[in-house]
JSON list of C-alpha atoms in Angstrom, two decimals:
[
{"chain": "A", "resi": 138, "resn": "UNK", "atom": "CA", "xyz": [9.47, -3.89, 11.99]},
{"chain": "A", "resi": 139, "resn": "UNK", "atom": "CA", "xyz": [7.42, -0.93, 10.99]},
{"chain": "A", "resi": 140, "resn": "UNK", "atom": "CA", "xyz": [8.95, 1.39, 8.24]},
{"chain": "A", "resi": 141, "resn": "UNK", "atom": "CA", "xyz": [7.62, 4.88, 7.23]},
{"chain": "A", "resi": 142, "resn": "UNK", "atom": "CA", "xyz": [9.36, 6.92, 4.57]},
{"chain": "A", "resi": 143, "resn": "UNK", "atom": "CA", "xyz": [7.86, 10.51, 3.83]},
{"chain": "A", "resi": 144, "resn": "UNK", "atom": "CA", "xyz": [8.25, 12.40, 0.67]},
{"chain": "A", "resi": 145, "resn": "UNK", "atom": "CA", "xyz": [6.63, 15.55, -0.73]},
{"chain": "A", "resi": 146, "resn": "UNK", "atom": "CA", "xyz": [8.16, 18.10, 1.13]},
{"chain": "A", "resi": 147, "resn": "UNK", "atom": "CA", "xyz": [9.77, 21.30, -0.49]},
{"chain": "A", "resi": 148, "resn": "UNK", "atom": "CA", "xyz": [9.65, 24.99, -0.75]},
{"chain": "A", "resi": 149, "resn": "UNK", "atom": "CA", "xyz": [6.45, 26.87, -1.45]},
{"chain": "A", "resi": 150, "resn": "UNK", "atom": "CA", "xyz": [5.28, 30.38, -1.31]},
{"chain": "A", "resi": 151, "resn": "UNK", "atom": "CA", "xyz": [2.47, 31.57, 1.22]},
{"chain": "A", "resi": 152, "resn": "UNK", "atom": "CA", "xyz": [-0.74, 30.62, 0.20]},
{"chain": "A", "resi": 153, "resn": "UNK", "atom": "CA", "xyz": [0.27, 27.75, -1.80]},
{"chain": "A", "resi": 154, "resn": "UNK", "atom": "CA", "xyz": [-0.26, 24.00, -1.22]},
{"chain": "A", "resi": 155, "resn": "UNK", "atom": "CA", "xyz": [1.68, 20.79, -0.81]},
{"chain": "A", "resi": 156, "resn": "UNK", "atom": "CA", "xyz": [0.80, 17.18, -0.31]},
{"chain": "A", "resi": 157, "resn": "UNK", "atom": "CA", "xyz": [2.87, 14.97, 1.59]},
{"chain": "A", "resi": 158, "resn": "UNK", "atom": "CA", "xyz": [3.10, 11.37, 1.37]},
{"chain": "A", "resi": 159, "resn": "UNK", "atom": "CA", "xyz": [4.18, 8.63, 3.75]},
{"chain": "A", "resi": 160, "resn": "UNK", "atom": "CA", "xyz": [4.89, 5.09, 2.40]},
{"chain": "A", "resi": 161, "resn": "UNK", "atom": "CA", "xyz": [4.15, 2.56, 5.19]},
{"chain": "A", "resi": 162, "resn": "UNK", "atom": "CA", "xyz": [4.98, -1.06, 5.69]},
{"chain": "A", "resi": 163, "resn": "UNK", "atom": "CA", "xyz": [2.34, -3.39, 4.19]},
{"chain": "A", "resi": 164, "resn": "UNK", "atom": "CA", "xyz": [-0.68, -3.74, 6.48]},
{"chain": "A", "resi": 165, "resn": "UNK", "atom": "CA", "xyz": [0.07, -1.18, 8.75]},
{"chain": "A", "resi": 166, "resn": "UNK", "atom": "CA", "xyz": [-2.21, 1.45, 7.33]},
{"chain": "A", "resi": 167, "resn": "UNK", "atom": "CA", "xyz": [-5.17, -0.53, 7.95]},
{"chain": "A", "resi": 168, "resn": "UNK", "atom": "CA", "xyz": [-4.63, -1.76, 11.35]},
{"chain": "A", "resi": 169, "resn": "UNK", "atom": "CA", "xyz": [-2.43, 1.12, 13.05]},
{"chain": "A", "resi": 170, "resn": "UNK", "atom": "CA", "xyz": [-3.11, 4.70, 14.14]},
{"chain": "A", "resi": 171, "resn": "UNK", "atom": "CA", "xyz": [-1.23, 7.15, 11.87]},
{"chain": "A", "resi": 172, "resn": "UNK", "atom": "CA", "xyz": [-0.35, 10.68, 12.41]},
{"chain": "A", "resi": 173, "resn": "UNK", "atom": "CA", "xyz": [1.73, 13.65, 11.05]},
{"chain": "A", "resi": 174, "resn": "UNK", "atom": "CA", "xyz": [3.85, 15.72, 13.43]},
{"chain": "A", "resi": 175, "resn": "UNK", "atom": "CA", "xyz": [6.15, 18.70, 12.68]},
{"chain": "A", "resi": 176, "resn": "UNK", "atom": "CA", "xyz": [9.16, 20.29, 14.54]},
{"chain": "A", "resi": 177, "resn": "UNK", "atom": "CA", "xyz": [11.18, 23.36, 14.05]},
{"chain": "A", "resi": 178, "resn": "UNK", "atom": "CA", "xyz": [14.68, 23.54, 15.65]},
{"chain": "A", "resi": 179, "resn": "UNK", "atom": "CA", "xyz": [14.48, 24.35, 19.38]},
{"chain": "A", "resi": 180, "resn": "UNK", "atom": "CA", "xyz": [10.90, 23.46, 19.68]},
{"chain": "A", "resi": 181, "resn": "UNK", "atom": "CA", "xyz": [9.00, 20.63, 20.77]},
{"chain": "A", "resi": 182, "resn": "UNK", "atom": "CA", "xyz": [7.54, 18.12, 18.22]},
{"chain": "A", "resi": 183, "resn": "UNK", "atom": "CA", "xyz": [3.95, 19.24, 17.44]},
{"chain": "A", "resi": 184, "resn": "UNK", "atom": "CA", "xyz": [1.20, 16.98, 16.43]},
{"chain": "A", "resi": 185, "resn": "UNK", "atom": "CA", "xyz": [-0.52, 18.30, 13.30]},
{"chain": "A", "resi": 186, "resn": "UNK", "atom": "CA", "xyz": [-3.12, 15.59, 12.35]},
{"chain": "A", "resi": 187, "resn": "UNK", "atom": "CA", "xyz": [-3.80, 12.10, 13.26]},
{"chain": "A", "resi": 188, "resn": "UNK", "atom": "CA", "xyz": [-6.22, 9.27, 12.02]},
{"chain": "A", "resi": 189, "resn": "UNK", "atom": "CA", "xyz": [-7.30, 5.96, 13.44]},
{"chain": "A", "resi": 190, "resn": "UNK", "atom": "CA", "xyz": [-8.43, 2.89, 12.14]},
{"chain": "A", "resi": 191, "resn": "UNK", "atom": "CA", "xyz": [-12.06, 3.69, 13.41]},
{"chain": "A", "resi": 192, "resn": "UNK", "atom": "CA", "xyz": [-11.52, 7.21, 14.76]},
{"chain": "A", "resi": 193, "resn": "UNK", "atom": "CA", "xyz": [-12.37, 10.22, 12.86]},
{"chain": "A", "resi": 194, "resn": "UNK", "atom": "CA", "xyz": [-9.42, 12.55, 11.94]},
{"chain": "A", "resi": 195, "resn": "UNK", "atom": "CA", "xyz": [-8.15, 14.98, 14.65]},
{"chain": "A", "resi": 196, "resn": "UNK", "atom": "CA", "xyz": [-6.23, 18.28, 13.66]},
{"chain": "A", "resi": 197, "resn": "UNK", "atom": "CA", "xyz": [-4.32, 20.75, 15.62]},
{"chain": "A", "resi": 198, "resn": "UNK", "atom": "CA", "xyz": [-6.10, 24.00, 16.01]},
{"chain": "A", "resi": 199, "resn": "UNK", "atom": "CA", "xyz": [-3.55, 25.70, 14.07]},
{"chain": "A", "resi": 200, "resn": "UNK", "atom": "CA", "xyz": [-4.05, 23.74, 10.83]},
{"chain": "A", "resi": 201, "resn": "UNK", "atom": "CA", "xyz": [-7.74, 22.94, 11.02]},
{"chain": "A", "resi": 202, "resn": "UNK", "atom": "CA", "xyz": [-9.67, 23.98, 7.86]},
{"chain": "A", "resi": 203, "resn": "UNK", "atom": "CA", "xyz": [-6.19, 24.06, 5.95]},
{"chain": "A", "resi": 204, "resn": "UNK", "atom": "CA", "xyz": [-4.78, 20.39, 6.41]},
{"chain": "A", "resi": 205, "resn": "UNK", "atom": "CA", "xyz": [-6.37, 17.28, 5.60]},
{"chain": "A", "resi": 206, "resn": "UNK", "atom": "CA", "xyz": [-5.09, 13.77, 6.67]},
{"chain": "A", "resi": 207, "resn": "UNK", "atom": "CA", "xyz": [-6.16, 10.77, 4.83]},
{"chain": "A", "resi": 208, "resn": "UNK", "atom": "CA", "xyz": [-4.94, 7.33, 3.89]},
{"chain": "A", "resi": 209, "resn": "UNK", "atom": "CA", "xyz": [-5.13, 4.58, 1.12]},
{"chain": "A", "resi": 210, "resn": "UNK", "atom": "CA", "xyz": [-5.22, 1.20, 2.25]},
{"chain": "A", "resi": 211, "resn": "UNK", "atom": "CA", "xyz": [-4.51, -0.32, -1.07]},
{"chain": "A", "resi": 212, "resn": "UNK", "atom": "CA", "xyz": [-1.43, 1.92, -1.67]},
{"chain": "A", "resi": 213, "resn": "UNK", "atom": "CA", "xyz": [-0.06, 1.55, 2.02]},
{"chain": "A", "resi": 214, "resn": "UNK", "atom": "CA", "xyz": [0.30, 5.37, 2.17]},
{"chain": "A", "resi": 215, "resn": "UNK", "atom": "CA", "xyz": [-0.68, 8.12, 4.51]},
{"chain": "A", "resi": 216, "resn": "UNK", "atom": "CA", "xyz": [-1.14, 11.61, 2.98]},
{"chain": "A", "resi": 217, "resn": "UNK", "atom": "CA", "xyz": [-1.28, 15.26, 4.43]},
{"chain": "A", "resi": 218, "resn": "UNK", "atom": "CA", "xyz": [-2.68, 17.66, 2.05]},
{"chain": "A", "resi": 219, "resn": "UNK", "atom": "CA", "xyz": [-1.64, 21.27, 3.16]},
{"chain": "A", "resi": 220, "resn": "UNK", "atom": "CA", "xyz": [-3.52, 24.26, 1.71]},
{"chain": "A", "resi": 221, "resn": "UNK", "atom": "CA", "xyz": [-3.41, 27.99, 2.21]},
{"chain": "A", "resi": 222, "resn": "UNK", "atom": "CA", "xyz": [0.27, 27.41, 3.75]},
{"chain": "A", "resi": 223, "resn": "UNK", "atom": "CA", "xyz": [1.79, 30.14, 6.05]},
{"chain": "A", "resi": 224, "resn": "UNK", "atom": "CA", "xyz": [5.24, 30.76, 6.89]},
{"chain": "A", "resi": 225, "resn": "UNK", "atom": "CA", "xyz": [4.64, 29.39, 10.39]},
{"chain": "A", "resi": 226, "resn": "UNK", "atom": "CA", "xyz": [3.97, 25.94, 8.88]},
{"chain": "A", "resi": 227, "resn": "UNK", "atom": "CA", "xyz": [7.73, 25.57, 8.02]},
{"chain": "A", "resi": 228, "resn": "UNK", "atom": "CA", "xyz": [9.30, 22.69, 9.87]},
{"chain": "A", "resi": 229, "resn": "UNK", "atom": "CA", "xyz": [10.40, 19.26, 9.42]},
{"chain": "A", "resi": 230, "resn": "UNK", "atom": "CA", "xyz": [7.29, 17.00, 9.05]},
{"chain": "A", "resi": 231, "resn": "UNK", "atom": "CA", "xyz": [7.19, 13.45, 10.32]},
{"chain": "A", "resi": 232, "resn": "UNK", "atom": "CA", "xyz": [4.68, 10.69, 10.02]},
{"chain": "A", "resi": 233, "resn": "UNK", "atom": "CA", "xyz": [4.27, 8.22, 12.83]},
{"chain": "A", "resi": 234, "resn": "UNK", "atom": "CA", "xyz": [2.29, 4.89, 13.52]},
{"chain": "A", "resi": 235, "resn": "UNK", "atom": "CA", "xyz": [1.07, 3.28, 16.67]},
{"chain": "A", "resi": 236, "resn": "UNK", "atom": "CA", "xyz": [-0.81, 0.09, 17.37]},
{"chain": "A", "resi": 237, "resn": "UNK", "atom": "CA", "xyz": [-3.69, 2.38, 18.87]},
{"chain": "A", "resi": 238, "resn": "UNK", "atom": "CA", "xyz": [-5.17, 5.57, 18.58]},
{"chain": "A", "resi": 239, "resn": "UNK", "atom": "CA", "xyz": [-3.47, 8.21, 20.64]},
{"chain": "A", "resi": 240, "resn": "UNK", "atom": "CA", "xyz": [-4.45, 11.40, 18.80]},
{"chain": "A", "resi": 241, "resn": "UNK", "atom": "CA", "xyz": [-1.91, 14.19, 18.67]},
{"chain": "A", "resi": 242, "resn": "UNK", "atom": "CA", "xyz": [0.18, 12.89, 21.70]},
{"chain": "A", "resi": 243, "resn": "UNK", "atom": "CA", "xyz": [3.74, 12.50, 20.54]},
{"chain": "A", "resi": 244, "resn": "UNK", "atom": "CA", "xyz": [4.28, 8.85, 21.96]},
{"chain": "A", "resi": 245, "resn": "UNK", "atom": "CA", "xyz": [3.88, 7.24, 18.79]},
{"chain": "A", "resi": 246, "resn": "UNK", "atom": "CA", "xyz": [5.93, 3.69, 18.58]},
{"chain": "A", "resi": 247, "resn": "UNK", "atom": "CA", "xyz": [7.30, 4.24, 14.94]},
{"chain": "A", "resi": 248, "resn": "UNK", "atom": "CA", "xyz": [8.42, 7.39, 13.22]},
{"chain": "A", "resi": 249, "resn": "UNK", "atom": "CA", "xyz": [9.74, 8.24, 9.83]},
{"chain": "A", "resi": 250, "resn": "UNK", "atom": "CA", "xyz": [12.90, 10.22, 9.01]},
{"chain": "A", "resi": 251, "resn": "UNK", "atom": "CA", "xyz": [11.08, 13.46, 8.05]},
{"chain": "A", "resi": 252, "resn": "UNK", "atom": "CA", "xyz": [10.63, 15.69, 4.95]},
{"chain": "A", "resi": 253, "resn": "UNK", "atom": "CA", "xyz": [11.28, 19.38, 5.16]},
{"chain": "A", "resi": 254, "resn": "UNK", "atom": "CA", "xyz": [8.78, 22.18, 4.44]},
{"chain": "A", "resi": 255, "resn": "UNK", "atom": "CA", "xyz": [9.58, 25.61, 3.85]},
{"chain": "A", "resi": 256, "resn": "UNK", "atom": "CA", "xyz": [6.96, 28.37, 3.33]},
{"chain": "A", "resi": 257, "resn": "UNK", "atom": "CA", "xyz": [8.19, 31.78, 2.36]}
]
């Protein structure tokens, strides 16, 4: 069973930065595709950034140049560095894992519980 636990959310002023972390079950970071999604109430879950085992990172147009996805295989952790934050970035952020790369499509097999980001 794959477990993902997000942390690092919080409240920040526009223009500020946050780094989200996602602790992942051992071995998964090296072998699964990983991604960050976000969702606001009443809207569909939106893919933010994804990274595969061999594939280069992909980003939603709305965050390109501001967000960076990365992973640390030794720490079993996925990260999302968020810079130049805007109020429209406010959402619940989720990390997700899937056995193969599927980019920003939301059909990932495993999901975390989410961490809230609020930008004012």
